[in-house]
Amino acid sequence: MIDLTVNGAAARVDVDPATPLLYVLRDDLHLHAAKFGCGLGQCGACTVLVDDRPVFSCLMPVGAIGTRKVTTVEGLGTAAKPGDVQRAFLHEQAAQCGYCIPGMMTRAEGLLRKTTTPTEYAMRTAMAPSLCRCGTHMRILRAVRRAAVMRGGGVVDAAEPVT
Amino acid sequence: MSGQASRRDVLGGLLVAFSFAPAALAQTGGGEGSGGPPTVAPDLPGTLAKFPDLDAWIRIAPDGRVTVFTGKVELGTGVKTAMAQLVADELDVAIERVDLITADTSLTPNEGVTAGSQTLEQSGTAVANAAANVRLLLAETAAGRWGVAATSLFTRDGAVLDGQGRRATYAELAASTSLAVRARADVPRKRLAARRLIGRPVPRVDLPAKLTGLPSYVHDMVLPGMVHARVLRGPSSGTRLTPDLAALRRQSGVAKVVQVGRFAAIVGPREWPLEQALRVANRGRWVRDAAVPALPPMPAGLLTMRRESQVIDTRRDDPAARGIRRLSARYDRPYLMHGAIGPSCAVALFEEGRLTVWTHSQGVEPLRQAIAELLAMPVDRIRCVHREGAGCYGHNGADDVAGDVALIARAMPGVPVRLQWSREQEHGWEPLGPAMLAQVDATLDASGRIVDWRHQVWSNTHSTRPTAAGDLLAGSEVVPPFTPTPPKPIPQPNGGGDRNAIPLYRFPNQTIVSHFLPDMPVRVSALRGLGAHLNIFALESFMDELAVAAGRDPVAFRLAHIDDPRAAAVIRRAADRFGWGRYRPASNRGRGFAFARYKNHGAYCAVALDVERIPDEGRLIVHRAVAAVDSGEAVNPDGIRNQVEGGIVQSLSWTAIEAAGHDGARRTDYDWSTYPILRFADAPRSVSVEVIDRPGTPFLGTGECAQGPTAAALGNALAAATGVRSRSMPLAAGSPTPV
Ligand code: FES
Ligand code: FES
């Protein structure tokens, strides 16, 4: 049995400790926001926060989490009451197919927990591990800039202003 | 998307099914974006011409909710929202009261394949006109009740009113209004001034669920008792794995090995043990099937392959025109990958002789035909239901994985099976966008005008979309195998390899030749834009080369050769917004411009780029991208901007850095480490898109209009920045040819 704290709630799962966190989230806890993209740590579709750090949940063995807190997109807010990163993404309509977006939002949340005033370069570097094939990059960056402002900060040197 | 909800009759059994065209007529061709049954009502617009009865498209439940049925699917382009806007506006109901059922062979009209940027043109036009018809019928019911003329009534927010205080809701009226009637062609759409939703940037209806983690994709489906599966395949298309199935059977977590001929899959209750078993299996030996033709060196090898040549357009308006200067150039692109972020996935259940497949295929109807043949089942015992996947950008593994899961599910009656490909399988087996080569020759006269133009393009087919079992991977693995449908060119005016090979410019003399290459050493099929990506790259690069030769500004040179006023408007708008005339080049930095009308009958799009090339690194910085687009009537301008922004970024990636490799035996790209795509660091500093709305004119479609112009604008900007023109993609690599 493995004990976890996911989105503030305690969870207990009976799985091989080597199982990547992603499968536990999706198949055992029915939290579907984190997506399978590659299983190789190359695309970021599976990104969740462990404590405040974005991690590839497809690589992270569930047995290695320990007491650290796991946050998924479900923990950022709900459709009825979206959190500020979600509101920023909705405001910018920052999605096409949307498959990469949960990973983008958790990665953005991780960045903003570290600093709400990143430079444009730091923001792009922080987002770089996540791939989007639809080419939604510009809207995703706009949404992160907007979320930074909503958190009382703002992206310094923004390539495109928040409008 | 719980299993119960998916399997329940979506309409609660309240509404009777409408009649479909006979299955035999539902057979579609291998074309792209076409298909479905024949036209039966040529006077009706869009796909209403094939399904003229209103209840095929719209039904109103006793609680007043409106259900719209479309045979087209959401691929991430926002068409669900646009269709909901059209119906809500034409019918006068709140958009929140409109539900959409997309592509379900048991419920929706057969609209063939969702492709070619034709969804709004075909299905959007149908639902908008159907909604206008339904609104009129409801008003006529109210008029009958009240003994007044329908023309004296009006509608607001889901009700008919007489202006004197009488009001009847659609819910009440629907109970005594039959929608099982043929649409009328003469019912007017809403006046432009009365529209509340069409033309507005209405937020996407599907995003709240997707952005908060509610199950939204086929990947997220969970059915009671569902098991997982992994298919066993060699490293890439054309290879075959010879796994030790007995050893796999003993592997923990593998409950069953399903083997049908040379097709094999493992099944188990949990994903992770299956992933581990798959890794063990992948260590097994693989062989290459000899049947695949040898791959000549690309791209020049395309010129050596067996070909069927056809003059697709020719004009001799001024045979006497005297040219003084002749230029020629060759342009090419490598094989490109669709590269969906989510690998292909499908779910199936075989129960009591019936099979249901949940799939992110772009064409549930042709897929159903192919699966019926694969399983030797009557087509009416198979239901294919569309569920969204990750963006596909054309024909990727979606259909194949559905065929795979159908075979597995049939071996496990009563058990729902979910099959997800691995990343390596998606990279290794998806049909690639074909490698292409184009040669353009043109002559300038003394005044710097083009008097003669010749464009030739060499390409494989751009559609091997399944219409039969042999077109699915599993179809070639069962014994005896099915044969694939022979490839054929997609005819003009859409075109496949020759899409957009015919210039929209007015040249007095021109010859356009399409060299169709039937042999496919590499598995290929439709990638967004088909041949338009390379043909527009060639055409619009060459326009710049000619402008330089003629000593003309590239934008002015284009305007001098175009007589379509909407094309000219788009070119001018993009140039204005970019500040073309005021631009000051800097060292290693330049501007580039390109224009096209997609398919010559779709959206008009012009793109201007400001690009810097970092010397020695080959890295590109796109400082600014500005586009103007005319998609006809803009149902959702923000949706159009989203598509064009995305098209620009996607095409920058394709054009600058991508090439799918093959070493003659197998593909050499099996994940994102060997097939890199554009990341945030290399995304443009800014992208802005200007939508030119043409209310009251036909929808022209948007999803693929930006890729070609972006490719050429990048080539043109790099030539301006560096003085060296690259005619071979990927433009950020390789050895450029001197201008
Ligand atoms: S799925 Fe984890 S990085 Fe791709
Ligand atoms: S929105 Fe489709 S992959 Fe990013």
PDB file of N, CA and C in Angstrom, chain A residues 15 19-20 23 26-28 32-33 35-38 42 73-74 78-79 86 89 93 95-99 104-105 124 127-131 133-135 137-139 141-142 159-160, chain B residues 76 203-204 211-213 217 219-220 270-272 275 337-339 341-343 390-391 393 420 423 638 642-643 645-646 649-650 658 671-672 677-680 683-687:
ATOM      1  N   VAL A  15      -0.414  -0.674  -5.486  1.00  0.00           N
ATOM      2  CA  VAL A  15       0.268  -0.906  -6.763  1.00  0.00           C
ATOM      3  C   VAL A  15       1.745  -1.154  -6.521  1.00  0.00           C
ATOM      4  N   THR A  19       5.515   1.670 -10.315  1.00  0.00           N
ATOM      5  CA  THR A  19       4.535   2.192 -11.272  1.00  0.00           C
ATOM      6  C   THR A  19       4.693   3.710 -11.401  1.00  0.00           C
ATOM      7  N   PRO A  20       4.808   4.215 -12.605  1.00  0.00           N
ATOM      8  CA  PRO A  20       4.880   5.672 -12.738  1.00  0.00           C
ATOM      9  C   PRO A  20       3.610   6.336 -12.189  1.00  0.00           C
ATOM     10  N   TYR A  23       0.180   6.620 -14.231  1.00  0.00           N
ATOM     11  CA  TYR A  23      -0.814   5.535 -14.312  1.00  0.00           C
ATOM     12  C   TYR A  23      -1.656   5.483 -13.049  1.00  0.00           C
ATOM     13  N   ARG A  26      -4.212   8.389 -13.359  1.00  0.00           N
ATOM     14  CA  ARG A  26      -5.251   8.180 -14.364  1.00  0.00           C
ATOM     15  C   ARG A  26      -6.093   6.935 -14.078  1.00  0.00           C
ATOM     16  N   ASP A  27      -5.433   5.827 -13.766  1.00  0.00           N
ATOM     17  CA  ASP A  27      -6.157   4.551 -13.711  1.00  0.00           C
ATOM     18  C   ASP A  27      -6.677   4.214 -12.323  1.00  0.00           C
ATOM     19  N   ASP A  28      -5.968   4.656 -11.277  1.00  0.00           N
ATOM     20  CA  ASP A  28      -6.420   4.314  -9.929  1.00  0.00           C
ATOM     21  C   ASP A  28      -7.233   5.442  -9.303  1.00  0.00           C
ATOM     22  N   HIS A  32      -7.882  12.493 -14.757  1.00  0.00           N
ATOM     23  CA  HIS A  32      -7.506  12.305 -16.168  1.00  0.00           C
ATOM     24  C   HIS A  32      -6.800  13.501 -16.793  1.00  0.00           C
ATOM     25  N   ALA A  33      -6.588  14.572 -16.024  1.00  0.00           N
ATOM     26  CA  ALA A  33      -5.991  15.767 -16.640  1.00  0.00           C
ATOM     27  C   ALA A  33      -4.602  15.469 -17.178  1.00  0.00           C
ATOM     28  N   LYS A  35      -1.794  13.707 -19.011  1.00  0.00           N
ATOM     29  CA  LYS A  35      -1.947  12.850 -20.187  1.00  0.00           C
ATOM     30  C   LYS A  35      -0.690  12.038 -20.449  1.00  0.00           C
ATOM     31  N   PHE A  36      -0.885  10.882 -21.089  1.00  0.00           N
ATOM     32  CA  PHE A  36       0.248  10.131 -21.598  1.00  0.00           C
ATOM     33  C   PHE A  36       0.618  10.707 -22.971  1.00  0.00           C
ATOM     34  N   GLY A  37       1.886  11.068 -23.120  1.00  0.00           N
ATOM     35  CA  GLY A  37       2.327  11.563 -24.425  1.00  0.00           C
ATOM     36  C   GLY A  37       3.449  10.716 -24.987  1.00  0.00           C
ATOM     37  N   CYS A  38       4.403  10.389 -24.129  1.00  0.00           N
ATOM     38  CA  CYS A  38       5.565   9.641 -24.627  1.00  0.00           C
ATOM     39  C   CYS A  38       6.058   8.601 -23.633  1.00  0.00           C
ATOM     40  N   GLN A  42       9.894  13.350 -22.540  1.00  0.00           N
ATOM     41  CA  GLN A  42      10.270  14.210 -23.668  1.00  0.00           C
ATOM     42  C   GLN A  42       9.225  15.247 -24.050  1.00  0.00           C
ATOM     43  N   VAL A  73      -3.993  19.194 -12.460  1.00  0.00           N
ATOM     44  CA  VAL A  73      -4.877  20.267 -12.917  1.00  0.00           C
ATOM     45  C   VAL A  73      -6.198  20.253 -12.154  1.00  0.00           C
ATOM     46  N   GLU A  74      -6.646  19.063 -11.771  1.00  0.00           N
ATOM     47  CA  GLU A  74      -7.892  18.984 -11.000  1.00  0.00           C
ATOM     48  C   GLU A  74      -7.750  19.756  -9.687  1.00  0.00           C
ATOM     49  N   THR A  78     -11.908  24.000 -10.656  1.00  0.00           N
ATOM     50  CA  THR A  78     -12.904  23.167 -11.335  1.00  0.00           C
ATOM     51  C   THR A  78     -13.560  23.981 -12.445  1.00  0.00           C
ATOM     52  N   ALA A  79     -14.352  23.308 -13.261  1.00  0.00           N
ATOM     53  CA  ALA A  79     -15.035  24.014 -14.354  1.00  0.00           C
ATOM     54  C   ALA A  79     -15.930  25.109 -13.774  1.00  0.00           C
ATOM     55  N   GLN A  86      -6.019  28.542 -14.700  1.00  0.00           N
ATOM     56  CA  GLN A  86      -7.064  28.074 -15.623  1.00  0.00           C
ATOM     57  C   GLN A  86      -7.844  29.258 -16.201  1.00  0.00           C
ATOM     58  N   PHE A  89      -5.801  30.816 -18.906  1.00  0.00           N
ATOM     59  CA  PHE A  89      -5.824  30.017 -20.144  1.00  0.00           C
ATOM     60  C   PHE A  89      -7.182  30.139 -20.838  1.00  0.00           C
ATOM     61  N   GLN A  93      -8.119  31.785 -24.401  1.00  0.00           N
ATOM     62  CA  GLN A  93      -8.531  30.667 -25.268  1.00  0.00           C
ATOM     63  C   GLN A  93      -7.282  29.928 -25.751  1.00  0.00           C
ATOM     64  N   ALA A  95      -5.848  27.062 -26.271  1.00  0.00           N
ATOM     65  CA  ALA A  95      -5.881  25.628 -26.570  1.00  0.00           C
ATOM     66  C   ALA A  95      -6.373  25.453 -27.993  1.00  0.00           C
ATOM     67  N   GLN A  96      -5.859  24.428 -28.644  1.00  0.00           N
ATOM     68  CA  GLN A  96      -6.513  23.962 -29.873  1.00  0.00           C
ATOM     69  C   GLN A  96      -7.096  22.589 -29.528  1.00  0.00           C
ATOM     70  N   CYS A  97      -6.316  21.518 -29.729  1.00  0.00           N
ATOM     71  CA  CYS A  97      -6.866  20.229 -29.297  1.00  0.00           C
ATOM     72  C   CYS A  97      -6.896  20.150 -27.772  1.00  0.00           C
ATOM     73  N   GLY A  98      -6.007  20.855 -27.116  1.00  0.00           N
ATOM     74  CA  GLY A  98      -6.011  20.901 -25.658  1.00  0.00           C
ATOM     75  C   GLY A  98      -5.272  19.770 -24.970  1.00  0.00           C
ATOM     76  N   TYR A  99      -4.754  18.826 -25.740  1.00  0.00           N
ATOM     77  CA  TYR A  99      -4.154  17.634 -25.124  1.00  0.00           C
ATOM     78  C   TYR A  99      -2.915  17.986 -24.300  1.00  0.00           C
ATOM     79  N   MET A 104       0.870  22.046 -19.639  1.00  0.00           N
ATOM     80  CA  MET A 104       1.296  23.446 -19.728  1.00  0.00           C
ATOM     81  C   MET A 104       0.867  24.210 -18.477  1.00  0.00           C
ATOM     82  N   MET A 105      -0.351  23.938 -18.012  1.00  0.00           N
ATOM     83  CA  MET A 105      -0.863  24.692 -16.865  1.00  0.00           C
ATOM     84  C   MET A 105      -0.131  24.330 -15.583  1.00  0.00           C
ATOM     85  N   ARG A 124       9.992  31.324 -21.037  1.00  0.00           N
ATOM     86  CA  ARG A 124      10.098  30.385 -22.169  1.00  0.00           C
ATOM     87  C   ARG A 124      10.968  29.188 -21.802  1.00  0.00           C
ATOM     88  N   MET A 127       8.950  26.840 -19.670  1.00  0.00           N
ATOM     89  CA  MET A 127       7.911  26.121 -20.414  1.00  0.00           C
ATOM     90  C   MET A 127       8.502  25.144 -21.434  1.00  0.00           C
ATOM     91  N   ALA A 128       9.793  25.291 -21.727  1.00  0.00           N
ATOM     92  CA  ALA A 128      10.404  24.552 -22.843  1.00  0.00           C
ATOM     93  C   ALA A 128      10.261  23.033 -22.794  1.00  0.00           C
ATOM     94  N   PRO A 129      10.240  22.393 -21.611  1.00  0.00           N
ATOM     95  CA  PRO A 129      10.116  20.928 -21.649  1.00  0.00           C
ATOM     96  C   PRO A 129       8.779  20.434 -22.190  1.00  0.00           C
ATOM     97  N   SER A 130       7.786  21.298 -22.299  1.00  0.00           N
ATOM     98  CA  SER A 130       6.475  20.854 -22.765  1.00  0.00           C
ATOM     99  C   SER A 130       6.305  21.138 -24.255  1.00  0.00           C
ATOM    100  N   LEU A 131       5.857  20.132 -24.986  1.00  0.00           N
ATOM    101  CA  LEU A 131       5.636  20.262 -26.426  1.00  0.00           C
ATOM    102  C   LEU A 131       4.169  20.505 -26.733  1.00  0.00           C
ATOM    103  N   ARG A 133       1.916  20.399 -30.370  1.00  0.00           N
ATOM    104  CA  ARG A 133       2.005  20.163 -31.804  1.00  0.00           C
ATOM    105  C   ARG A 133       1.020  21.026 -32.587  1.00  0.00           C
ATOM    106  N   CYS A 134      -0.008  21.537 -31.886  1.00  0.00           N
ATOM    107  CA  CYS A 134      -0.983  22.382 -32.584  1.00  0.00           C
ATOM    108  C   CYS A 134      -0.423  23.782 -32.855  1.00  0.00           C
ATOM    109  N   GLY A 135       0.689  24.114 -32.230  1.00  0.00           N
ATOM    110  CA  GLY A 135       1.242  25.464 -32.417  1.00  0.00           C
ATOM    111  C   GLY A 135       0.532  26.521 -31.591  1.00  0.00           C
ATOM    112  N   HIS A 137       1.564  27.819 -28.999  1.00  0.00           N
ATOM    113  CA  HIS A 137       2.591  28.453 -28.164  1.00  0.00           C
ATOM    114  C   HIS A 137       2.302  29.906 -27.812  1.00  0.00           C
ATOM    115  N   MET A 138       1.880  30.701 -28.774  1.00  0.00           N
ATOM    116  CA  MET A 138       1.734  32.136 -28.516  1.00  0.00           C
ATOM    117  C   MET A 138       0.641  32.377 -27.486  1.00  0.00           C
ATOM    118  N   ARG A 139      -0.448  31.619 -27.602  1.00  0.00           N
ATOM    119  CA  ARG A 139      -1.544  31.784 -26.643  1.00  0.00           C
ATOM    120  C   ARG A 139      -1.164  31.252 -25.276  1.00  0.00           C
ATOM    121  N   LEU A 141       1.815  31.265 -23.987  1.00  0.00           N
ATOM    122  CA  LEU A 141       2.685  32.277 -23.381  1.00  0.00           C
ATOM    123  C   LEU A 141       1.860  33.477 -22.914  1.00  0.00           C
ATOM    124  N   ARG A 142       0.882  33.877 -23.709  1.00  0.00           N
ATOM    125  CA  ARG A 142       0.012  34.986 -23.288  1.00  0.00           C
ATOM    126  C   ARG A 142      -0.710  34.624 -21.994  1.00  0.00           C
ATOM    127  N   ALA A 159       7.612  39.720 -24.621  1.00  0.00           N
ATOM    128  CA  ALA A 159       7.725  39.868 -26.065  1.00  0.00           C
ATOM    129  C   ALA A 159       6.413  40.405 -26.631  1.00  0.00           C
ATOM    130  N   GLU A 160       5.318  39.905 -26.120  1.00  0.00           N
ATOM    131  CA  GLU A 160       4.006  40.423 -26.501  1.00  0.00           C
ATOM    132  C   GLU A 160       3.353  40.911 -25.221  1.00  0.00           C
TER     133      GLU A 160
ATOM    134  N   GLY B  76      -9.905  19.892 -32.684  1.00  0.00           N
ATOM    135  CA  GLY B  76      -9.145  20.912 -31.969  1.00  0.00           C
ATOM    136  C   GLY B  76      -9.169  22.251 -32.686  1.00  0.00           C
ATOM    137  N   PRO B 203     -16.384  32.143 -26.672  1.00  0.00           N
ATOM    138  CA  PRO B 203     -15.393  31.198 -26.114  1.00  0.00           C
ATOM    139  C   PRO B 203     -15.712  29.760 -26.504  1.00  0.00           C
ATOM    140  N   ARG B 204     -14.692  28.970 -26.675  1.00  0.00           N
ATOM    141  CA  ARG B 204     -14.855  27.568 -27.066  1.00  0.00           C
ATOM    142  C   ARG B 204     -15.698  26.820 -26.037  1.00  0.00           C
ATOM    143  N   LEU B 211      -9.795  22.095 -19.740  1.00  0.00           N
ATOM    144  CA  LEU B 211      -8.829  22.820 -18.924  1.00  0.00           C
ATOM    145  C   LEU B 211      -8.984  22.545 -17.430  1.00  0.00           C
ATOM    146  N   THR B 212      -9.966  21.728 -17.079  1.00  0.00           N
ATOM    147  CA  THR B 212     -10.093  21.395 -15.660  1.00  0.00           C
ATOM    148  C   THR B 212      -9.984  19.887 -15.443  1.00  0.00           C
ATOM    149  N   GLY B 213      -9.625  19.167 -16.478  1.00  0.00           N
ATOM    150  CA  GLY B 213      -9.326  17.743 -16.310  1.00  0.00           C
ATOM    151  C   GLY B 213     -10.519  16.823 -16.395  1.00  0.00           C
ATOM    152  N   TYR B 217     -11.233  13.029 -23.847  1.00  0.00           N
ATOM    153  CA  TYR B 217     -10.588  12.374 -24.986  1.00  0.00           C
ATOM    154  C   TYR B 217     -10.869  10.872 -24.939  1.00  0.00           C
ATOM    155  N   HIS B 219      -8.767   8.774 -24.957  1.00  0.00           N
ATOM    156  CA  HIS B 219      -7.753   8.275 -24.020  1.00  0.00           C
ATOM    157  C   HIS B 219      -8.288   8.226 -22.585  1.00  0.00           C
ATOM    158  N   ASP B 220      -9.258   9.070 -22.283  1.00  0.00           N
ATOM    159  CA  ASP B 220      -9.767   9.187 -20.908  1.00  0.00           C
ATOM    160  C   ASP B 220     -10.942   8.250 -20.635  1.00  0.00           C
ATOM    161  N   ARG B 270      -3.919  -3.880 -16.097  1.00  0.00           N
ATOM    162  CA  ARG B 270      -3.243  -2.632 -15.733  1.00  0.00           C
ATOM    163  C   ARG B 270      -2.257  -2.233 -16.818  1.00  0.00           C
ATOM    164  N   GLU B 271      -2.053  -0.901 -16.963  1.00  0.00           N
ATOM    165  CA  GLU B 271      -1.208  -0.398 -18.052  1.00  0.00           C
ATOM    166  C   GLU B 271       0.280  -0.636 -17.826  1.00  0.00           C
ATOM    167  N   TRP B 272       0.754  -0.397 -16.602  1.00  0.00           N
ATOM    168  CA  TRP B 272       2.194  -0.428 -16.389  1.00  0.00           C
ATOM    169  C   TRP B 272       2.814  -1.807 -16.629  1.00  0.00           C
ATOM    170  N   GLU B 275       3.141  -2.199 -20.258  1.00  0.00           N
ATOM    171  CA  GLU B 275       4.254  -1.412 -20.818  1.00  0.00           C
ATOM    172  C   GLU B 275       5.565  -2.172 -20.650  1.00  0.00           C
ATOM    173  N   MET B 337       6.364  14.308 -40.253  1.00  0.00           N
ATOM    174  CA  MET B 337       5.546  13.513 -39.344  1.00  0.00           C
ATOM    175  C   MET B 337       4.360  14.344 -38.839  1.00  0.00           C
ATOM    176  N   HIS B 338       3.220  13.677 -38.639  1.00  0.00           N
ATOM    177  CA  HIS B 338       2.098  14.382 -38.005  1.00  0.00           C
ATOM    178  C   HIS B 338       2.463  14.697 -36.567  1.00  0.00           C
ATOM    179  N   GLY B 339       2.944  13.675 -35.864  1.00  0.00           N
ATOM    180  CA  GLY B 339       3.459  13.878 -34.516  1.00  0.00           C
ATOM    181  C   GLY B 339       2.427  14.352 -33.502  1.00  0.00           C
ATOM    182  N   ILE B 341       0.644  14.792 -30.123  1.00  0.00           N
ATOM    183  CA  ILE B 341       1.241  14.729 -28.780  1.00  0.00           C
ATOM    184  C   ILE B 341       0.718  13.509 -28.013  1.00  0.00           C
ATOM    185  N   GLY B 342      -0.516  13.139 -28.247  1.00  0.00           N
ATOM    186  CA  GLY B 342      -1.045  11.915 -27.641  1.00  0.00           C
ATOM    187  C   GLY B 342      -0.980  10.800 -28.669  1.00  0.00           C
ATOM    188  N   PRO B 343      -0.339   9.673 -28.359  1.00  0.00           N
ATOM    189  CA  PRO B 343      -0.329   8.587 -29.339  1.00  0.00           C
ATOM    190  C   PRO B 343      -1.747   8.065 -29.568  1.00  0.00           C
ATOM    191  N   ALA B 390      -5.838  13.649 -29.354  1.00  0.00           N
ATOM    192  CA  ALA B 390      -4.935  14.784 -29.505  1.00  0.00           C
ATOM    193  C   ALA B 390      -5.015  15.243 -30.954  1.00  0.00           C
ATOM    194  N   GLY B 391      -4.690  16.496 -31.212  1.00  0.00           N
ATOM    195  CA  GLY B 391      -4.722  17.013 -32.584  1.00  0.00           C
ATOM    196  C   GLY B 391      -3.999  16.052 -33.516  1.00  0.00           C
ATOM    197  N   TYR B 393      -3.833  16.486 -37.320  1.00  0.00           N
ATOM    198  CA  TYR B 393      -3.238  17.166 -38.490  1.00  0.00           C
ATOM    199  C   TYR B 393      -3.251  16.296 -39.738  1.00  0.00           C
ATOM    200  N   GLN B 420      -3.823   1.711 -26.432  1.00  0.00           N
ATOM    201  CA  GLN B 420      -3.079   2.941 -26.702  1.00  0.00           C
ATOM    202  C   GLN B 420      -1.729   2.549 -27.295  1.00  0.00           C
ATOM    203  N   ARG B 423       4.574   5.774 -27.823  1.00  0.00           N
ATOM    204  CA  ARG B 423       5.164   6.879 -28.584  1.00  0.00           C
ATOM    205  C   ARG B 423       5.979   6.353 -29.757  1.00  0.00           C
ATOM    206  N   ASP B 638     -12.151  34.720 -33.310  1.00  0.00           N
ATOM    207  CA  ASP B 638     -11.055  34.269 -32.459  1.00  0.00           C
ATOM    208  C   ASP B 638     -10.656  32.840 -32.812  1.00  0.00           C
ATOM    209  N   ASN B 642      -6.976  31.771 -33.856  1.00  0.00           N
ATOM    210  CA  ASN B 642      -6.317  30.636 -33.186  1.00  0.00           C
ATOM    211  C   ASN B 642      -5.746  29.663 -34.222  1.00  0.00           C
ATOM    212  N   GLN B 643      -6.547  29.366 -35.251  1.00  0.00           N
ATOM    213  CA  GLN B 643      -6.090  28.441 -36.290  1.00  0.00           C
ATOM    214  C   GLN B 643      -4.919  28.998 -37.078  1.00  0.00           C
ATOM    215  N   GLU B 645      -2.761  31.476 -36.137  1.00  0.00           N
ATOM    216  CA  GLU B 645      -1.582  31.530 -35.257  1.00  0.00           C
ATOM    217  C   GLU B 645      -0.936  30.153 -35.171  1.00  0.00           C
ATOM    218  N   GLY B 646      -1.787  29.143 -34.938  1.00  0.00           N
ATOM    219  CA  GLY B 646      -1.283  27.780 -34.810  1.00  0.00           C
ATOM    220  C   GLY B 646      -0.670  27.284 -36.114  1.00  0.00           C
ATOM    221  N   VAL B 649       2.843  28.768 -36.504  1.00  0.00           N
ATOM    222  CA  VAL B 649       3.856  28.148 -35.641  1.00  0.00           C
ATOM    223  C   VAL B 649       4.141  26.720 -36.117  1.00  0.00           C
ATOM    224  N   GLN B 650       3.089  25.983 -36.461  1.00  0.00           N
ATOM    225  CA  GLN B 650       3.281  24.610 -36.917  1.00  0.00           C
ATOM    226  C   GLN B 650       4.113  24.575 -38.206  1.00  0.00           C
ATOM    227  N   GLU B 658      12.147  20.276 -39.483  1.00  0.00           N
ATOM    228  CA  GLU B 658      11.705  18.876 -39.448  1.00  0.00           C
ATOM    229  C   GLU B 658      12.083  18.081 -40.693  1.00  0.00           C
ATOM    230  N   ASP B 671      11.207   8.763 -31.585  1.00  0.00           N
ATOM    231  CA  ASP B 671      10.614   9.563 -30.513  1.00  0.00           C
ATOM    232  C   ASP B 671      11.005  11.024 -30.715  1.00  0.00           C
ATOM    233  N   TRP B 672      10.712  11.883 -29.732  1.00  0.00           N
ATOM    234  CA  TRP B 672      10.958  13.327 -29.904  1.00  0.00           C
ATOM    235  C   TRP B 672      12.434  13.670 -29.822  1.00  0.00           C
ATOM    236  N   ILE B 677      10.698  18.990 -32.598  1.00  0.00           N
ATOM    237  CA  ILE B 677       9.775  19.988 -33.146  1.00  0.00           C
ATOM    238  C   ILE B 677       9.991  21.289 -32.385  1.00  0.00           C
ATOM    239  N   LEU B 678       9.438  22.348 -32.916  1.00  0.00           N
ATOM    240  CA  LEU B 678       9.666  23.677 -32.356  1.00  0.00           C
ATOM    241  C   LEU B 678       9.228  23.754 -30.888  1.00  0.00           C
ATOM    242  N   ARG B 679      10.077  24.338 -30.067  1.00  0.00           N
ATOM    243  CA  ARG B 679       9.751  24.532 -28.649  1.00  0.00           C
ATOM    244  C   ARG B 679       9.592  26.018 -28.355  1.00  0.00           C
ATOM    245  N   PHE B 680       9.239  26.315 -27.114  1.00  0.00           N
ATOM    246  CA  PHE B 680       8.931  27.701 -26.751  1.00  0.00           C
ATOM    247  C   PHE B 680      10.071  28.664 -27.028  1.00  0.00           C
ATOM    248  N   ALA B 683       9.766  29.722 -30.540  1.00  0.00           N
ATOM    249  CA  ALA B 683       8.486  30.260 -31.020  1.00  0.00           C
ATOM    250  C   ALA B 683       8.693  31.747 -31.317  1.00  0.00           C
ATOM    251  N   PRO B 684       7.913  32.304 -32.256  1.00  0.00           N
ATOM    252  CA  PRO B 684       8.096  33.717 -32.600  1.00  0.00           C
ATOM    253  C   PRO B 684       7.987  34.616 -31.369  1.00  0.00           C
ATOM    254  N   ARG B 685       8.613  35.786 -31.465  1.00  0.00           N
ATOM    255  CA  ARG B 685       8.458  36.771 -30.389  1.00  0.00           C
ATOM    256  C   ARG B 685       7.024  37.298 -30.393  1.00  0.00           C
ATOM    257  N   SER B 686       6.428  37.462 -31.550  1.00  0.00           N
ATOM    258  CA  SER B 686       5.017  37.865 -31.585  1.00  0.00           C
ATOM    259  C   SER B 686       4.356  37.390 -32.877  1.00  0.00           C
ATOM    260  N   VAL B 687       3.089  37.090 -32.769  1.00  0.00           N
ATOM    261  CA  VAL B 687       2.283  36.694 -33.932  1.00  0.00           C
ATOM    262  C   VAL B 687       0.976  37.476 -33.864  1.00  0.00           C
TER     263      VAL B 687
END
